[in-house]
mmCIF file of C-alpha atoms in Angstrom:
data_model
loop_
_atom_site.group_PDB
_atom_site.id
_atom_site.type_symbol
_atom_site.label_atom_id
_atom_site.label_comp_id
_atom_site.label_asym_id
_atom_site.label_seq_id
_atom_site.Cartn_x
_atom_site.Cartn_y
_atom_site.Cartn_z
ATOM 1 C CA MET A 36 20.873 -11.681 -2.803
ATOM 2 C CA ALA A 37 21.673 -8.101 -3.046
ATOM 3 C CA GLY A 38 18.503 -7.572 -5.185
ATOM 4 C CA THR A 39 16.546 -6.935 -1.964
ATOM 5 C CA THR A 40 16.040 -3.306 -1.174
ATOM 6 C CA ASP A 41 17.961 -2.122 1.685
ATOM 7 C CA GLY A 42 17.818 1.022 3.789
ATOM 8 C CA HIS A 43 14.040 1.570 4.560
ATOM 9 C CA VAL A 44 14.679 3.897 7.321
ATOM 10 C CA GLN A 45 12.793 7.273 7.381
ATOM 11 C CA GLY A 46 15.259 10.079 6.538
ATOM 12 C CA ARG A 47 16.354 12.445 9.382
ATOM 13 C CA ARG A 48 17.852 15.708 7.914
ATOM 14 C CA LEU A 49 20.022 17.506 10.499
ATOM 15 C CA ARG A 50 21.839 19.723 8.008
ATOM 16 C CA ALA A 51 22.233 20.171 4.302
ATOM 17 C CA HIS A 52 24.910 17.961 2.836
ATOM 18 C CA GLY A 53 26.692 17.923 -0.500
ATOM 19 C CA ALA A 54 24.935 17.878 -3.803
ATOM 20 C CA ARG A 55 24.444 14.430 -5.019
ATOM 21 C CA VAL A 56 25.683 13.887 -8.590
ATOM 22 C CA GLY A 57 24.630 11.198 -10.884
ATOM 23 C CA ALA A 58 27.031 8.396 -11.866
ATOM 24 C CA GLY A 59 27.155 9.426 -15.463
ATOM 25 C CA ALA A 60 25.890 7.995 -18.660
ATOM 26 C CA ALA A 61 27.704 4.872 -19.948
ATOM 27 C CA ALA A 62 29.192 4.742 -23.253
ATOM 28 C CA ALA A 63 27.087 3.259 -26.073
ATOM 29 C CA VAL A 64 28.099 -0.178 -27.214
ATOM 30 C CA ALA A 65 27.520 -1.432 -30.696
ATOM 31 C CA VAL A 66 25.492 -4.765 -30.553
ATOM 32 C CA LEU A 67 25.449 -7.553 -33.114
ATOM 33 C CA ALA A 68 22.247 -8.839 -34.700
ATOM 34 C CA LEU A 69 19.549 -7.480 -32.494
ATOM 35 C CA SER A 70 16.101 -9.224 -32.746
ATOM 36 C CA ALA A 71 13.732 -6.862 -34.571
ATOM 37 C CA CYS A 72 11.147 -7.492 -31.913
ATOM 38 C CA SER A 73 13.382 -7.544 -28.822
ATOM 39 C CA GLY A 74 11.996 -5.376 -25.952
ATOM 40 C CA GLY A 75 15.235 -5.715 -23.843
ATOM 41 C CA SER A 76 15.355 -5.121 -20.075
ATOM 42 C CA GLU A 77 14.394 -1.879 -18.459
ATOM 43 C CA GLY A 78 18.108 -1.100 -18.048
ATOM 44 C CA GLY A 79 18.425 -1.207 -21.988
ATOM 45 C CA GLY A 80 20.381 -4.469 -22.082
ATOM 46 C CA ALA A 81 20.223 -6.680 -25.368
ATOM 47 C CA GLU A 82 21.127 -10.262 -25.826
ATOM 48 C CA LEU A 83 23.889 -10.890 -28.338
ATOM 49 C CA GLU A 84 23.562 -13.390 -31.030
ATOM 50 C CA ARG A 85 25.955 -16.417 -30.757
ATOM 51 C CA GLY A 86 28.850 -16.151 -33.212
ATOM 52 C CA GLU A 87 31.763 -18.449 -34.295
ATOM 53 C CA SER A 88 33.400 -17.907 -30.906
ATOM 54 C CA GLY A 89 30.227 -18.280 -28.831
ATOM 55 C CA VAL A 90 28.182 -15.650 -27.180
ATOM 56 C CA MET A 91 30.017 -12.470 -26.660
ATOM 57 C CA PRO A 92 30.685 -11.631 -23.035
ATOM 58 C CA ALA A 93 28.913 -8.479 -21.503
ATOM 59 C CA LEU A 94 31.314 -5.534 -21.518
ATOM 60 C CA GLU A 95 32.301 -3.961 -18.140
ATOM 61 C CA ARG A 96 30.279 -0.646 -17.699
ATOM 62 C CA PRO A 97 32.806 2.237 -18.145
ATOM 63 C CA GLY A 98 32.709 4.969 -15.596
ATOM 64 C CA PRO A 99 31.769 8.609 -16.476
ATOM 65 C CA GLU A 100 34.460 10.785 -17.749
ATOM 66 C CA GLY A 101 37.518 11.052 -15.260
ATOM 67 C CA PHE A 102 36.388 7.930 -13.464
ATOM 68 C CA THR A 103 37.244 4.221 -13.778
ATOM 69 C CA ASN A 104 34.633 1.520 -12.839
ATOM 70 C CA THR A 105 36.386 -0.792 -10.232
ATOM 71 C CA GLU A 106 35.173 -4.013 -8.744
ATOM 72 C CA ILE A 107 35.577 -5.857 -5.555
ATOM 73 C CA GLN A 108 33.641 -9.279 -4.706
ATOM 74 C CA GLY A 109 31.055 -8.338 -7.215
ATOM 75 C CA VAL A 110 30.352 -4.773 -6.080
ATOM 76 C CA THR A 111 31.339 -2.260 -8.688
ATOM 77 C CA ILE A 112 32.149 1.502 -8.052
ATOM 78 C CA ASP A 113 33.366 4.380 -10.032
ATOM 79 C CA VAL A 114 36.836 5.683 -8.817
ATOM 80 C CA PRO A 115 38.438 9.042 -9.867
ATOM 81 C CA ASP A 116 41.330 8.277 -12.367
ATOM 82 C CA ASP A 117 43.761 10.381 -10.279
ATOM 83 C CA TRP A 118 43.034 8.479 -7.097
ATOM 84 C CA GLU A 119 45.184 5.507 -5.940
ATOM 85 C CA THR A 120 43.284 2.197 -5.108
ATOM 86 C CA GLN A 121 44.417 -0.607 -2.875
ATOM 87 C CA SER A 122 42.572 -3.913 -2.213
ATOM 88 C CA GLU A 123 43.481 -5.369 1.202
ATOM 89 C CA GLY A 124 41.718 -7.408 3.878
ATOM 90 C CA GLY A 125 38.596 -7.721 1.728
ATOM 91 C CA SER A 126 38.162 -3.928 1.183
ATOM 92 C CA LEU A 127 38.826 -1.683 -1.611
ATOM 93 C CA CYS A 128 40.353 1.672 -0.504
ATOM 94 C CA MET A 129 40.432 4.851 -2.653
ATOM 95 C CA SER A 130 42.774 7.467 -1.726
ATOM 96 C CA PRO A 131 43.036 11.153 -3.123
ATOM 97 C CA PRO A 132 46.147 12.608 -4.672
ATOM 98 C CA GLY A 133 48.910 13.426 -2.258
ATOM 99 C CA GLN A 134 47.326 11.584 0.880
ATOM 100 C CA PRO A 135 48.591 8.374 2.441
ATOM 101 C CA ALA A 136 46.781 5.250 1.486
ATOM 102 C CA CYS A 137 43.525 4.604 3.388
ATOM 103 C CA ALA A 138 43.935 7.844 5.511
ATOM 104 C CA TYR A 139 42.688 11.348 5.475
ATOM 105 C CA GLY A 140 40.257 11.998 2.660
ATOM 106 C CA SER A 141 39.964 8.176 1.627
ATOM 107 C CA VAL A 142 36.907 6.084 0.905
ATOM 108 C CA SER A 143 36.737 2.230 1.533
ATOM 109 C CA LEU A 144 34.260 -0.110 0.059
ATOM 110 C CA THR A 145 33.830 -3.292 2.203
ATOM 111 C CA PRO A 146 31.446 -6.105 1.282
ATOM 112 C CA HIS A 147 30.539 -8.476 4.100
ATOM 113 C CA ALA A 148 31.513 -5.656 6.474
ATOM 114 C CA ALA A 149 29.873 -6.650 9.762
ATOM 115 C CA GLU A 150 30.000 -10.267 8.998
ATOM 116 C CA SER A 151 33.765 -10.231 8.849
ATOM 117 C CA HIS A 152 34.535 -7.692 11.632
ATOM 118 C CA PRO A 153 35.418 -9.267 14.984
ATOM 119 C CA GLN A 154 33.012 -6.632 16.676
ATOM 120 C CA ASN A 155 30.243 -6.963 14.099
ATOM 121 C CA TRP A 156 30.589 -3.296 13.245
ATOM 122 C CA PRO A 157 28.447 -1.567 11.895
ATOM 123 C CA ASP A 158 25.587 -3.541 13.547
ATOM 124 C CA ARG A 159 23.397 -4.959 10.924
ATOM 125 C CA GLY A 160 20.386 -4.793 13.262
ATOM 126 C CA ASP A 161 20.558 -1.066 13.706
ATOM 127 C CA GLU A 162 18.496 1.005 11.168
ATOM 128 C CA LEU A 163 19.885 4.236 12.558
ATOM 129 C CA GLN A 164 23.430 4.766 13.695
ATOM 130 C CA ASP A 165 24.163 6.553 16.930
ATOM 131 C CA ASP A 166 26.557 9.289 17.918
ATOM 132 C CA ASN A 167 29.162 6.785 18.907
ATOM 133 C CA ASP A 168 28.764 4.494 15.884
ATOM 134 C CA TRP A 169 31.104 6.328 13.647
ATOM 135 C CA ALA A 170 33.946 3.777 14.012
ATOM 136 C CA HIS A 171 34.680 0.472 15.659
ATOM 137 C CA ASN A 172 37.526 2.208 17.634
ATOM 138 C CA THR A 173 36.510 5.651 18.654
ATOM 139 C CA ASP A 174 39.594 6.502 20.606
ATOM 140 C CA GLN A 175 41.755 8.220 17.835
ATOM 141 C CA CYS A 176 41.366 11.696 16.254
ATOM 142 C CA ARG A 177 41.553 11.650 12.365
ATOM 143 C CA SER A 178 41.832 15.380 11.727
ATOM 144 C CA LEU A 179 44.289 16.454 8.871
ATOM 145 C CA ASN A 180 46.777 17.608 11.445
ATOM 146 C CA THR A 181 46.535 14.642 13.699
ATOM 147 C CA ALA A 182 45.611 11.561 11.356
ATOM 148 C CA ALA A 183 49.277 10.594 10.961
ATOM 149 C CA SER A 184 50.305 10.712 14.573
ATOM 150 C CA GLY A 185 47.474 8.467 15.765
ATOM 151 C CA ASP A 186 47.881 9.502 19.421
ATOM 152 C CA ILE A 187 45.347 12.399 19.866
ATOM 153 C CA GLY A 188 42.143 11.350 21.647
ATOM 154 C CA VAL A 189 38.617 12.061 20.753
ATOM 155 C CA ASP A 190 36.384 14.202 23.045
ATOM 156 C CA SER A 191 32.859 13.573 21.445
ATOM 157 C CA ALA A 192 30.996 12.767 18.339
ATOM 158 C CA THR A 193 27.566 13.965 17.068
ATOM 159 C CA VAL A 194 25.330 12.623 14.176
ATOM 160 C CA THR A 195 24.808 15.798 11.763
ATOM 161 C CA TYR A 196 22.978 14.094 8.961
ATOM 162 C CA GLN A 197 20.912 10.939 8.614
ATOM 163 C CA ASP A 198 18.717 9.833 5.631
ATOM 164 C CA VAL A 199 18.687 7.121 2.880
ATOM 165 C CA PHE A 200 20.747 7.209 -0.303
ATOM 166 C CA GLU A 201 19.995 5.596 -3.645
ATOM 167 C CA HIS A 202 22.724 3.845 -5.395
ATOM 168 C CA ALA A 203 23.064 2.914 -9.091
ATOM 169 C CA ASP A 204 21.409 -0.613 -8.638
ATOM 170 C CA GLY A 205 18.274 0.999 -7.013
ATOM 171 C CA LEU A 206 19.177 -0.068 -3.471
ATOM 172 C CA LYS A 207 19.014 2.583 -0.710
ATOM 173 C CA SER A 208 21.499 2.628 2.035
ATOM 174 C CA ASN A 209 21.449 4.287 5.492
ATOM 175 C CA HIS A 210 23.545 7.312 5.079
ATOM 176 C CA THR A 211 24.999 8.985 8.198
ATOM 177 C CA VAL A 212 27.553 11.712 8.710
ATOM 178 C CA TRP A 213 29.286 12.436 12.089
ATOM 179 C CA ASP A 214 31.194 15.523 13.339
ATOM 180 C CA VAL A 215 33.885 14.359 15.669
ATOM 181 C CA THR A 216 35.765 16.723 18.089
ATOM 182 C CA CYS A 217 39.200 15.786 19.376
ATOM 183 C CA VAL A 218 40.626 16.508 22.652
ATOM 184 C CA ASN A 219 42.951 19.355 21.074
ATOM 185 C CA ASP A 220 39.768 20.999 19.668
ATOM 186 C CA ASP A 221 40.374 19.781 16.139
ATOM 187 C CA SER A 222 37.533 18.118 14.419
ATOM 188 C CA PHE A 223 36.847 15.890 11.467
ATOM 189 C CA GLU A 224 33.807 14.474 9.557
ATOM 190 C CA VAL A 225 33.061 10.830 9.006
ATOM 191 C CA ARG A 226 30.617 9.548 6.320
ATOM 192 C CA MET A 227 29.025 6.138 5.968
ATOM 193 C CA TRP A 228 26.683 4.478 3.516
ATOM 194 C CA PHE A 229 25.593 1.011 4.859
ATOM 195 C CA LEU A 230 23.370 -1.644 3.239
ATOM 196 C CA PRO A 231 22.328 -3.592 6.436
ATOM 197 C CA ILE A 232 20.745 -6.456 4.608
ATOM 198 C CA SER A 233 23.461 -6.940 1.920
ATOM 199 C CA ASP A 234 26.095 -5.949 4.531
ATOM 200 C CA VAL A 235 28.070 -3.636 2.215
ATOM 201 C CA LEU A 236 29.848 -0.538 3.733
ATOM 202 C CA LEU A 237 31.013 2.455 1.926
ATOM 203 C CA TYR A 238 33.016 4.642 4.312
ATOM 204 C CA VAL A 239 34.825 8.006 4.348
ATOM 205 C CA TRP A 240 37.484 7.702 7.009
ATOM 206 C CA SER A 241 38.103 11.450 7.462
ATOM 207 C CA ALA A 242 36.381 13.650 4.871
ATOM 208 C CA ASP A 243 38.271 16.235 2.874
ATOM 209 C CA SER A 244 35.644 18.933 2.084
ATOM 210 C CA GLN A 245 37.067 19.746 -1.356
ATOM 211 C CA TYR A 246 35.812 16.368 -2.348
ATOM 212 C CA ASP A 247 32.214 16.692 -1.149
ATOM 213 C CA ALA A 248 30.729 16.301 -4.519
ATOM 214 C CA VAL A 249 33.212 13.408 -5.350
ATOM 215 C CA TYR A 250 32.180 11.393 -2.434
ATOM 216 C CA ASP A 251 28.488 11.614 -3.365
ATOM 217 C CA GLN A 252 29.208 10.714 -6.922
ATOM 218 C CA ILE A 253 31.398 7.632 -5.860
ATOM 219 C CA ALA A 254 28.526 6.606 -3.650
ATOM 220 C CA ALA A 255 25.954 7.131 -6.296
ATOM 221 C CA SER A 256 27.823 4.828 -8.713
ATOM 222 C CA MET A 257 27.969 1.884 -6.304
ATOM 223 C CA ASP A 258 26.327 -1.240 -7.792
ATOM 224 C CA THR A 259 25.768 -4.545 -5.980
ATOM 225 C CA THR A 260 24.136 -6.401 -8.814
ATOM 226 C CA GLY A 261 26.865 -9.071 -9.084
ATOM 227 C CA TYR A 262 27.297 -9.351 -5.348
ATOM 228 C CA GLN A 263 26.177 -12.239 -3.100
ATOM 229 C CA ASP A 264 25.397 -11.347 0.521
#
């Protein structure tokens, strides 16, 4: 179950990296017939009394203003309202305005990531990612000017940030950032949040710096409570 804490690695800070923003407060929901003595759970949930139509189902947690809470295989995450979403091959892809789907600036959320990947990437046995772990195929440059062509090679890659990151459900992922240099001297940044026990991967394919805070807010909102690993 995803209730087990992930990401027990000691943090290794190699450079300062984007301010982390909380996922935002959920909207208050009117609750019917609360027991006067009910203590509720730590998260503030309360049991609804059975009515004529049975027990009312729990309402989906709304995202903060400007975000919509979205789900894939029991994992939920807040997506900016003006971003496009696509669900394909077991992944949820979130693409910023004006960019092709699942390309420059995009974020992908993949449950059962290593389990379903033919090369078992990223390796669930690795607590720390190495310089060349930024992708399963490290041959193609993804900078803004080269992402569409797909025919520019990669010269080198370096881990620039490595630490743990806490998500909305309290689980801590291994958070790694790479700087990748292309053979034409272009460069791009890749970001990964990986829960190795739950096998859930959140991945920025090629980061657009204008969305630095948005990436962290998306990551902070990830909740695996309804997910089975």
